[in-house]
CSV table of C-alpha atoms and ligand atoms in Angstrom, one decimal:
chain,number,residue,atom,x,y,z
A,1,MET,CA,77.8,85.8,90.2
A,2,ASP,CA,78.9,85.5,86.4
A,3,PHE,CA,77.8,81.9,84.6
A,4,ASN,CA,80.5,82.1,82.1
A,5,GLN,CA,83.8,80.4,83.3
A,6,THR,CA,86.5,82.1,82.9
A,7,GLU,CA,89.2,81.0,80.4
A,8,GLU,CA,91.2,79.9,83.0
A,9,GLN,CA,88.8,77.8,84.7
A,10,SER,CA,87.6,76.4,80.7
A,11,LEU,CA,91.1,75.5,80.5
A,12,ILE,CA,91.2,73.5,83.9
A,13,ARG,CA,88.5,71.6,83.0
A,14,SER,CA,89.5,70.4,79.4
A,15,MET,CA,93.4,69.5,81.0
A,16,ILE,CA,92.0,67.9,83.9
A,17,ARG,CA,89.0,65.9,82.0
A,18,GLU,CA,91.4,65.1,79.5
A,19,PHE,CA,93.8,63.5,81.9
A,20,ALA,CA,90.5,61.9,83.9
A,21,GLN,CA,89.3,60.5,81.1
A,22,THR,CA,92.7,58.7,79.9
A,23,GLU,CA,94.2,58.0,82.8
A,24,VAL,CA,92.2,57.6,85.9
A,25,ALA,CA,88.9,56.3,84.3
A,26,PRO,CA,90.5,53.3,82.8
A,27,LYS,CA,91.9,52.3,86.5
A,28,ALA,CA,88.3,53.1,88.5
A,29,ALA,CA,86.9,49.5,88.1
A,30,GLU,CA,90.1,47.9,89.3
A,31,LEU,CA,90.7,50.2,92.3
A,32,ASP,CA,87.2,49.3,93.5
A,33,GLU,CA,87.7,45.7,93.1
A,34,ASN,CA,91.0,45.3,94.7
A,35,GLU,CA,90.6,47.9,97.2
A,36,ARG,CA,93.8,49.8,96.1
A,37,PHE,CA,95.1,53.1,97.5
A,38,PRO,CA,95.7,54.6,93.3
A,39,VAL,CA,99.6,55.3,94.3
A,40,GLU,CA,100.6,56.4,90.1
A,41,THR,CA,97.6,58.6,90.3
A,42,MET,CA,98.0,60.6,93.3
A,43,GLN,CA,101.7,61.0,92.2
A,44,ARG,CA,100.6,62.4,88.5
A,45,LEU,CA,98.2,64.6,90.4
A,46,ALA,CA,100.9,66.2,92.4
A,47,GLU,CA,103.1,66.5,89.0
A,48,LEU,CA,100.1,68.5,87.6
A,49,ASP,CA,100.2,71.0,90.6
A,50,LEU,CA,97.1,69.4,91.8
A,51,THR,CA,97.8,68.5,95.0
A,52,GLY,CA,97.8,71.9,96.7
A,53,MET,CA,95.2,73.3,94.2
A,54,THR,CA,93.3,75.5,96.5
A,55,LEU,CA,96.6,76.8,98.6
A,56,PRO,CA,98.5,80.3,97.9
A,57,ARG,CA,101.7,80.2,95.5
A,58,GLU,CA,104.0,81.1,98.3
A,59,TYR,CA,103.5,77.7,99.8
A,60,GLY,CA,104.3,76.1,96.6
A,61,GLY,CA,100.5,75.7,95.7
A,62,ALA,CA,98.6,76.2,92.8
A,63,GLY,CA,96.4,79.0,93.9
A,64,LEU,CA,93.5,78.0,92.1
A,65,ASP,CA,89.7,79.8,93.1
A,66,TYR,CA,87.2,77.4,94.6
A,67,ILE,CA,85.3,77.2,91.1
A,68,SER,CA,88.2,75.7,88.9
A,69,TYR,CA,88.4,73.4,92.4
A,70,ALA,CA,85.0,72.4,92.0
A,71,ILE,CA,85.6,71.6,88.2
A,72,VAL,CA,88.7,69.5,89.0
A,73,ILE,CA,86.9,67.6,91.8
A,74,GLU,CA,84.1,67.1,89.5
A,75,GLU,CA,86.1,66.0,86.6
A,76,LEU,CA,87.8,63.3,88.5
A,77,SER,CA,84.6,62.2,90.2
A,78,ARG,CA,83.1,61.5,87.0
A,79,ALA,CA,86.1,59.2,86.1
A,80,CYS,CA,86.5,57.7,89.4
A,81,ALA,CA,85.3,58.8,92.4
A,82,SER,CA,87.8,57.1,95.2
A,83,THR,CA,90.5,59.1,93.4
A,84,ALA,CA,88.5,62.4,93.8
A,85,LEU,CA,87.5,61.7,97.7
A,86,ILE,CA,91.5,60.9,98.2
A,87,LEU,CA,92.3,64.3,96.5
A,88,ALA,CA,89.5,66.1,98.1
A,89,VAL,CA,90.5,65.1,101.6
A,90,HIS,CA,93.9,65.8,101.3
A,91,THR,CA,93.1,69.7,100.5
A,92,LEU,CA,90.5,70.0,103.7
A,93,ALA,CA,93.3,68.8,105.4
A,94,GLY,CA,95.8,71.7,104.0
A,95,ILE,CA,92.7,74.6,104.2
A,96,PRO,CA,92.5,74.8,108.1
A,97,LEU,CA,96.5,74.2,108.2
A,98,TYR,CA,96.7,77.7,106.0
A,99,GLN,CA,93.6,79.5,107.6
A,100,PHE,CA,94.6,79.2,111.4
A,101,GLY,CA,98.7,77.6,111.0
A,102,THR,CA,101.2,80.0,112.5
A,103,GLU,CA,104.1,81.3,109.6
A,104,GLU,CA,106.1,78.6,111.1
A,105,GLN,CA,103.3,75.4,110.6
A,106,ARG,CA,102.8,77.0,107.3
A,107,LYS,CA,106.0,76.7,106.3
A,108,LYS,CA,106.6,73.7,108.0
A,109,TRP,CA,104.0,71.8,106.3
A,110,LEU,CA,102.4,73.1,103.4
A,111,PRO,CA,104.7,72.7,100.9
A,112,LYS,CA,105.2,69.1,102.2
A,113,LEU,CA,101.2,68.8,101.2
A,114,VAL,CA,101.7,70.8,98.1
A,115,ASN,CA,104.2,68.6,96.5
A,116,TYR,CA,102.4,65.4,98.4
A,117,GLU,CA,105.6,64.5,100.4
A,118,LEU,CA,103.0,64.4,103.0
A,119,LEU,CA,99.4,62.7,102.0
A,120,GLY,CA,96.5,64.9,104.5
A,121,ALA,CA,93.9,63.4,106.5
A,122,PHE,CA,91.0,64.9,108.5
A,123,ALA,CA,90.5,63.0,111.8
A,124,LEU,CA,87.3,64.6,113.7
A,125,THR,CA,84.9,61.3,114.0
A,126,GLU,CA,84.7,58.7,117.0
A,127,PRO,CA,82.8,56.0,118.1
A,128,GLY,CA,80.6,57.9,120.0
A,129,ALA,CA,80.6,61.0,118.3
A,130,GLY,CA,79.9,61.5,115.3
A,131,THR,CA,77.1,63.6,113.7
A,132,ASP,CA,77.0,65.0,117.1
A,133,ALA,CA,80.6,65.2,116.7
A,134,GLY,CA,81.1,67.7,119.7
A,135,SER,CA,81.0,64.8,122.2
A,136,LEU,CA,84.1,63.5,121.4
A,137,GLN,CA,86.2,61.9,123.9
A,138,ALA,CA,89.9,62.0,122.8
A,139,THR,CA,92.2,64.4,125.0
A,140,ALA,CA,94.9,66.3,124.9
A,141,VAL,CA,97.0,67.1,128.4
A,142,LEU,CA,99.4,69.5,128.0
A,143,ASP,CA,102.8,68.2,130.1
A,144,GLN,CA,105.7,70.9,130.0
A,145,SER,CA,106.7,71.0,126.2
A,146,GLU,CA,104.4,68.2,124.7
A,147,TYR,CA,100.9,67.6,124.7
A,148,VAL,CA,100.0,64.1,125.1
A,149,LEU,CA,97.1,62.7,122.8
A,150,ASN,CA,94.6,59.6,123.8
A,151,GLY,CA,91.6,58.3,121.9
A,152,THR,CA,90.4,56.6,119.0
A,153,LYS,CA,88.9,58.4,115.8
A,154,THR,CA,86.9,56.4,113.0
A,155,PHE,CA,86.4,56.3,109.8
A,156,ILE,CA,89.4,58.4,108.7
A,157,THR,CA,89.6,59.0,104.9
A,158,ASN,CA,93.3,58.2,104.0
A,159,GLY,CA,94.0,57.2,107.3
A,160,ALA,CA,96.5,54.0,105.9
A,161,GLU,CA,98.4,56.3,103.9
A,162,ALA,CA,97.8,59.7,105.3
A,163,GLY,CA,101.3,61.4,106.4
A,164,LEU,CA,99.9,64.4,108.5
A,165,PHE,CA,96.7,64.4,110.2
A,166,ILE,CA,94.6,67.2,111.8
A,167,VAL,CA,93.5,65.5,115.2
A,168,MET,CA,90.6,67.4,117.4
A,169,ALA,CA,90.6,66.4,120.8
A,170,LEU,CA,89.8,67.8,124.2
A,171,THR,CA,92.0,69.9,126.0
A,172,GLU,CA,89.2,71.2,128.5
A,173,GLN,CA,86.4,68.6,130.2
A,174,GLY,CA,83.2,70.2,131.0
A,175,VAL,CA,82.8,73.3,128.6
A,176,GLY,CA,81.4,71.1,126.0
A,177,THR,CA,82.7,72.5,122.2
A,178,LYS,CA,85.1,75.1,123.8
A,179,GLY,CA,87.2,72.4,125.0
A,180,ILE,CA,88.1,71.0,121.9
A,181,SER,CA,91.8,71.8,120.0
A,182,ALA,CA,92.9,70.9,117.2
A,183,PHE,CA,96.5,69.3,116.5
A,184,LEU,CA,98.8,68.4,113.9
A,185,VAL,CA,100.0,64.9,114.1
A,186,GLU,CA,102.4,63.5,111.9
A,187,LYS,CA,102.6,60.0,110.9
A,188,GLY,CA,105.5,57.9,112.9
A,189,THR,CA,104.8,59.9,116.1
A,190,PRO,CA,105.1,57.5,118.9
A,191,GLY,CA,101.7,56.2,120.1
A,192,LEU,CA,100.5,56.9,117.1
A,193,SER,CA,99.1,53.7,114.6
A,194,VAL,CA,96.2,52.9,112.1
A,195,GLY,CA,93.8,50.3,113.5
A,196,LYS,CA,90.8,48.9,111.9
A,197,HIS,CA,90.7,49.3,108.2
A,198,GLU,CA,86.9,49.4,107.0
A,199,ARG,CA,85.3,47.1,104.2
A,200,LYS,CA,83.0,49.8,102.7
A,201,MET,CA,80.1,49.6,100.0
A,202,GLY,CA,82.0,52.3,97.8
A,203,MET,CA,84.8,54.3,97.7
A,204,ARG,CA,86.7,51.2,97.4
A,205,GLY,CA,89.8,52.7,96.2
A,206,SER,CA,90.2,55.2,99.5
A,207,SER,CA,91.3,53.7,102.8
A,208,THR,CA,88.5,54.2,105.8
A,209,THR,CA,90.5,53.4,108.8
A,210,GLU,CA,90.4,53.5,113.0
A,211,LEU,CA,93.4,55.9,114.4
A,212,VAL,CA,94.5,55.0,117.7
A,213,LEU,CA,96.3,57.6,119.9
A,214,LYS,CA,98.0,56.0,122.7
A,215,ASN,CA,99.8,58.8,125.0
A,216,CYS,CA,100.9,59.8,121.3
A,217,ARG,CA,103.5,63.1,122.8
A,218,ILE,CA,103.3,65.5,120.4
A,219,PRO,CA,105.5,69.4,120.6
A,220,ARG,CA,103.3,71.9,122.1
A,221,GLU,CA,104.1,73.9,118.9
A,222,ASN,CA,101.6,71.5,117.1
A,223,LEU,CA,98.7,72.8,118.7
A,224,LEU,CA,96.6,74.6,115.8
A,225,GLY,CA,94.9,77.9,116.5
A,226,LYS,CA,94.3,78.6,120.1
A,227,GLU,CA,93.5,75.7,122.6
A,228,GLY,CA,89.3,75.7,122.6
A,229,GLN,CA,89.3,76.7,118.8
A,230,GLY,CA,89.4,73.0,117.4
A,231,PHE,CA,85.4,72.4,117.0
A,232,LYS,CA,85.5,76.2,114.9
A,233,ILE,CA,88.4,75.2,112.8
A,234,ALA,CA,86.7,71.9,112.2
A,235,MET,CA,83.7,73.3,111.3
A,236,ALA,CA,85.1,76.0,109.0
A,237,ALA,CA,87.0,73.2,107.1
A,238,LEU,CA,84.0,71.1,106.7
A,239,ASP,CA,82.1,74.3,105.3
A,240,SER,CA,85.2,74.4,102.6
A,241,GLY,CA,85.0,70.2,102.3
A,242,ARG,CA,81.1,70.0,101.5
A,243,ILE,CA,81.7,72.0,98.5
A,244,SER,CA,84.3,69.3,97.4
A,245,ILE,CA,81.4,66.6,97.8
A,246,ALA,CA,78.8,68.4,95.9
A,247,ALA,CA,81.1,68.3,93.2
A,248,GLN,CA,81.9,65.0,93.6
A,249,SER,CA,78.3,64.8,93.5
A,250,VAL,CA,77.9,66.4,90.8
A,251,GLY,CA,80.8,64.3,89.0
A,252,ILE,CA,79.3,60.5,89.7
A,253,ALA,CA,75.6,61.9,88.2
A,254,GLN,CA,77.4,63.4,85.1
A,255,ALA,CA,79.0,59.5,84.7
A,256,CYS,CA,75.6,58.3,85.4
A,257,ILE,CA,73.9,60.3,82.3
A,258,ASP,CA,77.1,59.2,80.2
A,259,GLU,CA,77.3,55.6,80.6
A,260,SER,CA,73.1,55.6,80.4
A,261,VAL,CA,73.1,58.1,76.8
A,262,ASN,CA,76.0,55.3,75.5
A,263,TYR,CA,73.8,52.6,76.6
A,264,ALA,CA,70.2,53.8,75.8
A,265,LYS,CA,71.4,54.4,72.1
A,266,GLU,CA,73.1,51.1,71.4
A,267,ARG,CA,70.9,48.6,73.3
A,268,ILE,CA,68.1,46.8,71.1
A,269,GLN,CA,65.2,45.8,72.6
A,270,PHE,CA,61.7,45.7,70.7
A,271,LYS,CA,63.7,46.0,67.4
A,272,ARG,CA,64.6,49.9,68.3
A,273,PRO,CA,67.4,51.4,70.6
A,274,LEU,CA,65.8,51.7,74.3
A,275,ALA,CA,66.7,55.6,74.0
A,276,ALA,CA,63.5,55.3,71.0
A,277,ASN,CA,61.3,55.1,74.6
A,278,GLN,CA,59.7,58.2,76.0
A,279,ALA,CA,60.0,56.1,79.7
A,280,ILE,CA,63.6,56.0,79.3
A,281,GLN,CA,64.1,59.9,77.4
A,282,TRP,CA,62.1,61.0,80.6
A,283,MET,CA,64.6,59.8,83.3
A,284,LEU,CA,67.8,61.0,80.9
A,285,ALA,CA,66.1,64.5,80.6
A,286,GLU,CA,65.1,64.2,84.6
A,287,MET,CA,69.2,63.3,85.3
A,288,GLU,CA,70.3,65.9,82.6
A,289,THR,CA,68.1,68.9,85.0
A,290,ASP,CA,69.0,67.7,88.6
A,291,VAL,CA,72.8,67.7,87.2
A,292,ASN,CA,72.2,71.1,85.9
A,293,ALA,CA,70.9,71.9,89.3
A,294,ALA,CA,73.1,70.6,91.3
A,295,ARG,CA,76.1,72.1,89.4
A,296,LEU,CA,74.7,75.7,89.9
A,297,LEU,CA,74.1,75.4,93.6
A,298,THR,CA,77.9,73.9,93.9
A,299,TYR,CA,79.5,77.0,92.0
A,300,GLU,CA,77.6,79.1,93.3
A,301,ALA,CA,79.0,78.2,97.2
A,302,ALA,CA,81.9,78.1,95.7
A,303,HIS,CA,82.1,81.2,94.1
A,304,LEU,CA,80.7,82.9,97.5
A,305,LYS,CA,83.6,81.0,99.3
A,306,GLU,CA,85.8,82.6,96.7
A,307,THR,CA,84.5,86.0,97.8
A,308,GLY,CA,85.3,85.4,101.5
A,309,ALA,CA,81.7,85.7,101.8
A,310,PRO,CA,79.7,83.1,104.5
A,311,VAL,CA,79.3,80.2,103.1
A,312,SER,CA,77.9,77.4,105.6
A,313,ASN,CA,74.3,77.6,104.5
A,314,HIS,CA,75.2,77.4,100.7
A,315,SER,CA,77.8,74.6,101.1
A,316,ALA,CA,75.1,73.0,103.1
A,317,MET,CA,72.3,73.2,100.3
A,318,ALA,CA,75.0,72.4,97.6
A,319,LYS,CA,75.7,69.3,99.5
A,320,LEU,CA,72.4,68.2,100.3
A,321,PHE,CA,71.4,68.8,96.7
A,322,ALA,CA,74.1,67.3,95.0
A,323,SER,CA,74.6,64.1,96.9
A,324,VAL,CA,70.6,63.4,97.0
A,325,ILE,CA,70.2,63.8,92.9
A,326,ALA,CA,73.7,61.7,92.8
A,327,GLU,CA,71.8,58.3,94.4
A,328,ARG,CA,68.7,59.3,92.4
A,329,CYS,CA,70.7,59.6,88.9
A,330,ALA,CA,73.0,56.4,89.6
A,331,SER,CA,69.2,54.7,90.4
A,332,LYS,CA,68.1,55.7,87.2
A,333,ALA,CA,70.9,54.7,85.3
A,334,VAL,CA,71.1,51.2,86.4
A,335,GLN,CA,67.5,51.3,85.8
A,336,ILE,CA,68.5,52.2,81.9
A,337,HIS,CA,71.1,49.1,82.1
A,338,GLY,CA,68.3,46.7,83.7
A,339,GLY,CA,70.0,43.5,85.0
A,340,TYR,CA,73.3,44.7,82.9
A,341,GLY,CA,73.3,47.8,85.6
A,342,TYR,CA,73.3,45.2,88.8
A,343,VAL,CA,76.6,43.5,87.3
A,344,LYS,CA,80.3,44.8,87.8
A,345,ASP,CA,81.1,44.7,84.1
A,346,PHE,CA,79.1,47.9,83.6
A,347,ALA,CA,80.4,50.7,85.3
A,348,VAL,CA,77.1,52.3,86.9
A,349,GLU,CA,77.0,49.3,89.4
A,350,ARG,CA,80.2,51.2,91.1
A,351,LEU,CA,78.7,54.3,90.7
A,352,TYR,CA,75.3,53.4,92.6
A,353,ARG,CA,77.7,52.1,95.3
A,354,ASP,CA,80.0,55.3,95.5
A,355,ALA,CA,77.1,57.5,95.6
A,356,ARG,CA,75.7,56.5,98.5
A,357,VAL,CA,78.2,58.0,100.9
A,358,LEU,CA,77.5,61.2,99.9
A,359,GLN,CA,74.7,61.9,101.8
A,360,ILE,CA,76.6,60.5,104.8
A,361,TYR,CA,80.4,62.0,105.0
A,362,GLU,CA,80.9,65.3,106.1
A,363,GLY,CA,77.8,65.5,107.6
A,364,THR,CA,74.7,63.8,107.1
A,365,SER,CA,71.9,65.0,105.1
A,366,GLU,CA,70.4,65.7,108.1
A,367,VAL,CA,73.0,67.7,109.8
A,368,GLN,CA,73.0,69.7,106.1
A,369,LYS,CA,69.0,70.2,107.1
A,370,MET,CA,69.9,71.1,110.7
A,371,VAL,CA,72.2,73.6,109.4
A,372,ILE,CA,70.0,75.3,106.5
A,373,ALA,CA,67.2,75.8,109.2
A,374,GLY,CA,69.5,77.2,111.6
A,375,HIS,CA,70.0,80.0,109.3
A,376,LEU,CA,66.4,80.3,108.3
A,377,LEU,CA,65.4,80.5,111.7
A,378,ARG,CA,67.7,82.6,113.1
B,1,FAD,C1,83.5,56.2,104.0
B,1,FAD,C2,83.7,57.4,105.4
B,1,FAD,C3,84.5,58.4,105.1
B,1,FAD,C4,85.0,59.2,106.1
B,1,FAD,N1,85.7,59.9,105.9
B,1,FAD,C5,85.5,61.0,107.0
B,1,FAD,C6,87.1,61.5,107.8
B,1,FAD,O1,88.4,61.3,107.2
B,1,FAD,N2,87.0,62.0,108.9
B,1,FAD,C7,85.7,62.3,109.6
B,1,FAD,O2,86.8,62.7,110.8
B,1,FAD,N3,84.7,61.4,109.5
B,1,FAD,C8,84.6,60.9,108.7
B,1,FAD,N4,83.6,60.5,108.4
B,1,FAD,C9,82.6,59.9,109.6
B,1,FAD,C10,81.3,60.5,108.9
B,1,FAD,O3,81.6,62.2,108.9
B,1,FAD,C11,79.9,60.3,110.0
B,1,FAD,O4,80.0,58.8,109.3
B,1,FAD,C12,79.1,61.0,109.7
B,1,FAD,O5,79.4,62.5,110.0
B,1,FAD,C13,77.8,60.2,110.3
B,1,FAD,O6,78.5,60.1,111.7
B,1,FAD,P1,77.6,58.6,112.5
B,1,FAD,O7,78.0,57.5,111.6
B,1,FAD,O8,78.3,58.4,113.8
B,1,FAD,O9,76.2,58.3,112.1
B,1,FAD,P2,75.5,59.1,113.3
B,1,FAD,O10,75.5,60.1,114.1
B,1,FAD,O11,75.4,57.9,114.3
B,1,FAD,O12,73.7,59.0,112.8
B,1,FAD,C14,73.1,58.0,112.4
B,1,FAD,C15,71.7,58.2,111.4
B,1,FAD,O13,71.4,59.6,112.8
B,1,FAD,C16,70.8,60.5,112.2
B,1,FAD,N5,71.2,61.7,113.0
B,1,FAD,C17,71.7,61.5,114.2
B,1,FAD,N6,71.7,62.6,114.9
B,1,FAD,C18,70.3,63.1,114.9
B,1,FAD,C19,69.7,64.8,115.1
B,1,FAD,N7,70.0,65.0,116.7
B,1,FAD,N8,68.4,64.5,114.2
B,1,FAD,C20,68.4,63.9,113.5
B,1,FAD,N9,69.1,62.7,112.6
B,1,FAD,C21,69.9,62.9,113.4
B,1,FAD,C22,71.9,61.1,111.0
B,1,FAD,O14,71.8,61.8,110.3
B,1,FAD,C23,72.4,59.4,110.5
B,1,FAD,O15,71.0,59.3,109.4
B,1,FAD,C24,83.2,59.1,107.4
B,1,FAD,C25,82.6,58.2,106.9
B,1,FAD,C26,82.4,57.3,106.1
B,1,FAD,C27,81.4,56.4,105.7
């Protein structure tokens, strides 16, 4: 692995950092406070060709490599984690569509995801099937030329705004995960509705909703891949998605360092800046070391994904480590800010809340350990 960034990756980093710090960061506190979806920022991301970053140019995408993708998500998360999450899940929806879709499906939907005519969402989790996603209960029954979908999905990111959902449902009972299939379901399809909106601790600029399927009829052609391939499709998507969660973690942790360094230099106690105390310096040094280690793991997983090598073990390690250090850095950042770290006037209060979910979604830390141990013990 080459530790130097390519010229293109460096250019992308400076472009996205400039955009994120000038246009995204100033809105982060307001989005969080009002639980507001960043309509205008998503439009700008589409104009910057970032809503189809990883998709090939033949479908209108930017054809960026995965390290560039990680860089974009990292820099956006450093400015506003909610915005980065929305973009990451949108991207996550396009990946299986490209990987497993027919040419007809790709041509129909990928350009719409790329130009942000449709926002993407990924609907796997159900009230009774979280970590044990393979035990999902939603059903899809073939009725002549249509599948009829029934069931409830929960915790769906972008649920309120998405125009295209990748939905996992059972086409065959009693055969475990081999009975799960994946479907493309468009907003506005009769029988599809958005249920409860979750009120969250963090990532409050992104919507998280229930998705209710009640005799929801979709054309047979909306089956993604083959019947019975749905679990494999979902897990393959999550292998890539976990790289973006690791990148979110790195971005949030980096923001904690940025805020803490500035504050430690400015805040005077005992007639000198906080930064003059070794106790504070040690916290900063530990944060910096953690972030660099997490960034390397994240880029390594992204590099492997780019080469086409198996990535599940490395994306699990990157997500496991980076999500833990994000919370650790956020906790230290609050500590360095003292009482001011606990109030909403300072960004670290939000960063601490945003960091917590990184160890939960797209597979909890316990699931990542199962994946990693599974590789060790196979
Ligand atoms: C903000 C947010 C956004 C989300 N977005 C999406 C989305 O877009 N699409 C989607 O499909 N889902 C989404 N999710 C769902 C998320 O992936 C699940 O919450 C997660 O997989 C955990 O499932 P659960 O909440 O049901 O927890 P549970 O499965 O009930 O687990 C509870 C605890 O038990 C542990 N546990 C469970 N089984 C075991 C075991 N065998 N061994 C050891 N420990 C175990 C878990 O690790 C966890 O700590 C989102 C969740 C949140 C909070």
